[in-house]
Tab-separated table of N, CA and C in Angstrom:
chain	number	residue	atom	x	y	z
A	15	MET	N	-27.598	-22.351	13.056
A	15	MET	CA	-26.187	-21.676	12.464
A	15	MET	C	-26.293	-21.258	11.380
A	16	SER	N	-25.208	-20.218	11.682
A	16	SER	CA	-25.490	-17.977	11.458
A	16	SER	C	-25.406	-18.259	9.746
A	17	ASN	N	-25.878	-17.130	9.563
A	17	ASN	CA	-25.790	-17.377	7.420
A	17	ASN	C	-24.200	-17.253	7.727
A	18	ALA	N	-23.400	-16.818	8.002
A	18	ALA	CA	-22.013	-16.900	7.494
A	18	ALA	C	-21.737	-17.696	8.170
A	19	ALA	N	-22.046	-18.590	9.259
A	19	ALA	CA	-21.601	-19.693	9.450
A	19	ALA	C	-21.701	-21.129	8.193
A	20	SER	N	-23.642	-20.602	7.874
A	20	SER	CA	-23.268	-21.447	7.151
A	20	SER	C	-23.167	-21.055	5.304
A	21	ALA	N	-22.452	-20.536	4.876
A	21	ALA	CA	-22.170	-19.298	3.479
A	21	ALA	C	-20.526	-19.945	3.730
A	22	LYS	N	-19.930	-20.035	4.979
A	22	LYS	CA	-18.415	-20.674	4.919
A	22	LYS	C	-18.712	-22.636	4.851
A	23	ALA	N	-19.874	-23.230	4.914
A	23	ALA	CA	-20.018	-24.087	5.139
A	23	ALA	C	-20.051	-24.414	3.643
A	24	ALA	N	-21.236	-23.675	3.106
A	24	ALA	CA	-21.259	-23.999	1.748
A	24	ALA	C	-20.102	-24.253	0.849
A	25	THR	N	-19.264	-23.151	1.064
A	25	THR	CA	-18.110	-22.835	0.362
A	25	THR	C	-17.274	-23.759	0.152
A	26	GLN	N	-17.505	-24.215	1.596
A	26	GLN	CA	-16.412	-25.204	2.124
A	26	GLN	C	-16.468	-26.894	1.432
A	27	SER	N	-17.672	-26.972	1.306
A	27	SER	CA	-17.913	-28.082	0.760
A	27	SER	C	-17.927	-28.057	-1.372
A	28	THR	N	-18.190	-26.830	-1.266
A	28	THR	CA	-17.276	-26.666	-2.624
A	28	THR	C	-16.536	-26.337	-3.333
A	29	LEU	N	-15.102	-26.288	-2.749
A	29	LEU	CA	-14.068	-25.711	-2.444
A	29	LEU	C	-13.218	-25.568	-1.356
A	30	GLN	N	-12.135	-27.225	-1.890
A	30	GLN	CA	-11.138	-26.627	-1.132
A	30	GLN	C	-9.446	-26.892	-1.673
A	31	ILE	N	-8.583	-25.976	-0.684
A	31	ILE	CA	-7.501	-25.746	-1.001
A	31	ILE	C	-7.064	-26.952	-0.279
A	32	GLU	N	-5.834	-26.954	-0.895
A	32	GLU	CA	-4.721	-27.590	0.171
A	32	GLU	C	-3.036	-27.734	0.115
A	33	GLU	N	-1.919	-27.260	0.813
A	33	GLU	CA	-0.742	-27.056	0.048
A	33	GLU	C	-0.304	-28.777	-0.023
A	34	ASP	N	0.758	-29.002	-1.000
A	34	ASP	CA	1.231	-30.305	-0.848
A	34	ASP	C	2.565	-30.032	-1.709
A	35	GLY	N	3.485	-29.195	-0.707
A	35	GLY	CA	5.455	-29.204	-0.692
A	35	GLY	C	4.722	-27.600	-1.761
A	36	ASP	N	5.518	-27.571	-3.005
A	36	ASP	CA	5.278	-26.541	-3.671
A	36	ASP	C	4.436	-26.214	-4.574
A	37	ARG	N	3.215	-26.819	-3.984
A	37	ARG	CA	2.134	-26.972	-5.117
A	37	ARG	C	1.174	-26.509	-3.673
A	38	LEU	N	0.111	-26.210	-4.710
A	38	LEU	CA	-1.719	-25.693	-4.163
A	38	LEU	C	-2.014	-27.332	-5.348
A	39	VAL	N	-4.031	-28.218	-4.216
A	39	VAL	CA	-4.142	-28.230	-4.849
A	39	VAL	C	-5.411	-28.116	-4.395
A	40	ILE	N	-6.095	-28.047	-5.449
A	40	ILE	CA	-7.791	-27.835	-5.043
A	40	ILE	C	-8.796	-28.320	-5.718
A	41	ARG	N	-9.183	-28.224	-5.438
A	41	ARG	CA	-10.686	-29.630	-5.650
A	41	ARG	C	-11.826	-28.146	-5.546
A	42	ILE	N	-12.726	-28.298	-6.696
A	42	ILE	CA	-13.774	-27.572	-7.249
A	42	ILE	C	-15.231	-28.385	-7.612
A	43	SER	N	-16.210	-28.177	-6.956
A	43	SER	CA	-17.177	-28.878	-6.954
A	43	SER	C	-18.178	-29.466	-8.763
A	44	LYS	N	-18.080	-29.435	-9.268
A	44	LYS	CA	-18.751	-29.625	-10.548
A	44	LYS	C	-20.329	-28.377	-11.132
A	45	SER	N	-20.144	-28.029	-9.285
A	45	SER	CA	-22.106	-27.412	-9.675
A	45	SER	C	-21.170	-25.961	-9.132
A	46	LEU	N	-19.658	-25.878	-9.266
A	46	LEU	CA	-18.919	-24.879	-8.775
A	46	LEU	C	-18.947	-23.685	-10.305
A	47	ALA	N	-18.337	-24.819	-11.148
A	47	ALA	CA	-17.543	-24.251	-12.263
A	47	ALA	C	-17.058	-26.234	-13.299
A	48	ASN	N	-17.535	-25.452	-14.895
A	48	ASN	CA	-17.554	-26.733	-15.293
A	48	ASN	C	-15.891	-26.821	-15.783
A	49	ARG	N	-14.872	-27.270	-16.413
A	49	ARG	CA	-13.608	-27.317	-16.602
A	49	ARG	C	-13.779	-26.721	-17.841
A	50	ASP	N	-13.942	-26.244	-18.083
A	50	ASP	CA	-13.931	-25.062	-19.641
A	50	ASP	C	-13.280	-24.357	-19.156
A	51	ARG	N	-14.794	-23.158	-18.063
A	51	ARG	CA	-14.564	-22.548	-16.887
A	51	ARG	C	-12.787	-22.673	-16.189
A	52	VAL	N	-12.825	-23.674	-15.561
A	52	VAL	CA	-11.420	-23.391	-14.416
A	52	VAL	C	-9.962	-23.712	-15.714
A	53	GLU	N	-9.837	-23.920	-16.379
A	53	GLU	CA	-9.138	-24.268	-17.744
A	53	GLU	C	-8.527	-22.896	-17.812
A	54	ARG	N	-9.790	-21.769	-18.290
A	54	ARG	CA	-9.703	-20.412	-18.731
A	54	ARG	C	-8.792	-19.316	-17.565
A	55	PHE	N	-9.736	-20.116	-16.687
A	55	PHE	CA	-9.501	-19.297	-15.163
A	55	PHE	C	-7.668	-19.335	-15.336
A	56	LEU	N	-7.655	-20.521	-14.524
A	56	LEU	CA	-6.161	-20.889	-15.130
A	56	LEU	C	-5.295	-20.245	-16.039
A	57	ALA	N	-5.168	-20.317	-17.113
A	57	ALA	CA	-4.753	-19.433	-18.300
A	57	ALA	C	-4.708	-18.533	-17.890
A	58	CYS	N	-5.709	-17.645	-17.507
A	58	CYS	CA	-5.873	-16.427	-17.191
A	58	CYS	C	-4.340	-16.184	-16.116
A	59	LEU	N	-4.337	-16.576	-14.791
A	59	LEU	CA	-3.827	-16.492	-13.554
A	59	LEU	C	-2.628	-17.409	-14.540
A	60	GLU	N	-2.076	-18.180	-15.330
A	60	GLU	CA	-0.551	-18.055	-15.907
A	60	GLU	C	0.024	-17.334	-16.574
A	61	LEU	N	-0.939	-16.729	-17.256
A	61	LEU	CA	-0.899	-15.472	-18.107
A	61	LEU	C	-0.370	-14.107	-17.390
A	62	GLU	N	-0.681	-13.889	-16.107
A	62	GLU	CA	-1.028	-13.094	-14.900
A	62	GLU	C	1.034	-13.256	-14.296
A	63	GLU	N	1.033	-14.336	-14.034
A	63	GLU	CA	2.084	-14.469	-13.785
A	63	GLU	C	3.463	-14.470	-14.600
A	64	LEU	N	3.291	-14.767	-15.931
A	64	LEU	CA	4.377	-15.111	-16.970
A	64	LEU	C	4.867	-13.596	-17.104
A	65	ALA	N	3.586	-12.218	-16.818
A	65	ALA	CA	3.206	-10.624	-16.865
A	65	ALA	C	4.117	-10.564	-15.973
A	66	SER	N	3.981	-10.532	-14.976
A	66	SER	CA	4.701	-10.393	-13.468
A	66	SER	C	6.169	-10.480	-14.102
A	67	ARG	N	6.735	-11.083	-14.409
A	67	ARG	CA	8.188	-11.972	-14.383
A	67	ARG	C	8.877	-11.681	-15.598
A	68	SER	N	7.982	-10.644	-16.574
A	68	SER	CA	8.423	-10.004	-17.803
A	68	SER	C	8.965	-8.552	-17.486
A	69	GLN	N	10.040	-8.602	-18.371
A	69	GLN	CA	10.728	-7.226	-18.715
A	69	GLN	C	10.383	-6.372	-19.576
A	70	LEU	N	9.407	-6.748	-20.165
A	70	LEU	CA	8.982	-5.686	-21.447
A	70	LEU	C	8.461	-4.621	-21.013
A	71	THR	N	9.026	-3.708	-21.330
A	71	THR	CA	8.359	-2.134	-21.205
A	71	THR	C	7.494	-1.993	-22.468
A	72	GLU	N	6.062	-0.988	-22.126
A	72	GLU	CA	5.097	-1.110	-22.489
A	72	GLU	C	5.282	-0.474	-23.473
A	73	GLU	N	6.338	0.866	-24.320
A	73	GLU	CA	7.006	0.460	-24.634
A	73	GLU	C	7.317	-0.158	-25.567
A	74	ALA	N	8.152	-0.855	-25.751
A	74	ALA	CA	8.462	-2.188	-26.494
A	74	ALA	C	7.335	-3.120	-26.659
A	75	ALA	N	6.309	-3.192	-25.672
A	75	ALA	CA	5.626	-4.044	-26.369
A	75	ALA	C	4.471	-3.762	-27.614
A	76	ARG	N	4.725	-1.819	-27.668
A	76	ARG	CA	3.715	-1.639	-28.560
A	76	ARG	C	4.527	-1.572	-30.219
A	77	GLU	N	5.621	-1.197	-29.612
A	77	GLU	CA	6.124	-1.256	-31.143
A	77	GLU	C	6.443	-2.911	-31.115
A	78	LEU	N	7.101	-4.194	-30.533
A	78	LEU	CA	6.439	-5.192	-30.961
A	78	LEU	C	5.276	-5.735	-31.450
A	79	ALA	N	4.025	-5.140	-30.661
A	79	ALA	CA	3.015	-5.177	-31.606
A	79	ALA	C	2.685	-4.485	-33.136
A	80	GLU	N	3.436	-3.233	-33.485
A	80	GLU	CA	3.394	-2.591	-34.203
A	80	GLU	C	4.179	-3.193	-35.346
A	81	GLU	N	5.133	-4.176	-35.296
A	81	GLU	CA	5.564	-4.768	-35.896
A	81	GLU	C	4.744	-5.874	-36.418
A	82	ILE	N	4.282	-6.921	-35.285
A	82	ILE	CA	3.070	-7.418	-36.245
A	82	ILE	C	2.431	-7.483	-36.411
A	83	ASP	N	2.096	-6.068	-36.569
A	83	ASP	CA	0.340	-5.183	-37.863
A	83	ASP	C	1.601	-5.483	-38.568
A	84	ARG	N	2.451	-4.510	-38.774
A	84	ARG	CA	3.013	-4.509	-39.957
A	84	ARG	C	3.160	-5.865	-40.834
A	85	ALA	N	3.409	-7.183	-40.444
A	85	ALA	CA	3.533	-8.083	-40.930
A	85	ALA	C	2.607	-8.949	-41.666
A	86	VAL	N	1.362	-8.545	-40.557
A	86	VAL	CA	0.559	-9.966	-40.748
A	86	VAL	C	-0.041	-8.927	-42.176
A	87	TRP	N	0.170	-7.576	-42.385
A	87	TRP	CA	-0.449	-6.990	-43.649
A	87	TRP	C	-0.270	-6.798	-44.558
A	88	GLU	N	1.211	-7.060	-44.448
A	88	GLU	CA	2.433	-7.448	-45.502
A	88	GLU	C	2.084	-8.898	-46.234
A	89	LYS	N	1.542	-10.080	-45.237
A	89	LYS	CA	1.152	-11.078	-45.562
A	89	LYS	C	0.144	-11.517	-46.399
A	90	ASN	N	-1.127	-10.340	-46.051
A	90	ASN	CA	-2.110	-10.483	-46.552
A	90	ASN	C	-2.664	-9.401	-47.544
A	91	ARG	N	-2.080	-8.437	-47.651
A	91	ARG	CA	-2.618	-7.226	-48.180
A	91	ARG	C	-2.890	-8.009	-50.191
A	92	HIS	N	-2.672	-8.556	-49.966
A	92	HIS	CA	-3.340	-9.262	-51.341
A	92	HIS	C	-4.822	-10.084	-51.331
A	93	ARG	N	-4.857	-10.481	-49.789
A	93	ARG	CA	-6.355	-10.881	-50.060
A	93	ARG	C	-7.119	-9.305	-50.310
A	94	VAL	N	-6.774	-8.434	-49.306
A	94	VAL	CA	-7.572	-7.526	-49.457
A	94	VAL	C	-8.308	-7.018	-50.840
A	95	SER	N	-6.695	-7.040	-51.826
A	95	SER	CA	-6.632	-6.499	-53.297
A	95	SER	C	-7.761	-7.630	-53.996
A	96	ALA	N	-7.580	-8.603	-53.559
A	96	ALA	CA	-8.153	-9.738	-54.107
A	96	ALA	C	-10.008	-9.710	-54.135
A	97	ALA	N	-10.488	-8.905	-52.397
A	97	ALA	CA	-11.322	-9.042	-52.526
A	97	ALA	C	-12.421	-7.666	-53.354
A	98	ARG	N	-11.550	-6.788	-53.457
A	98	ARG	CA	-12.076	-5.634	-53.912
A	98	ARG	C	-12.446	-6.088	-55.640
């Protein structure tokens, strides 16, 4: 068996992807990734999908982030003063 065929066989034994209607069924060997790592990957995939459907512009996102920063600062300003 060639190196490429051997690598493909090894990949197939640790990772399987099947289609079931509108779902993908993925089976991953525990030797490839633990549950926490897979969950983090899936969370990133979900976030990427949400971002692709978002109509939020970069400018609006920046303004929202600044508004959140101001609100957090106002809510916690007394903690900074008390620590001094």
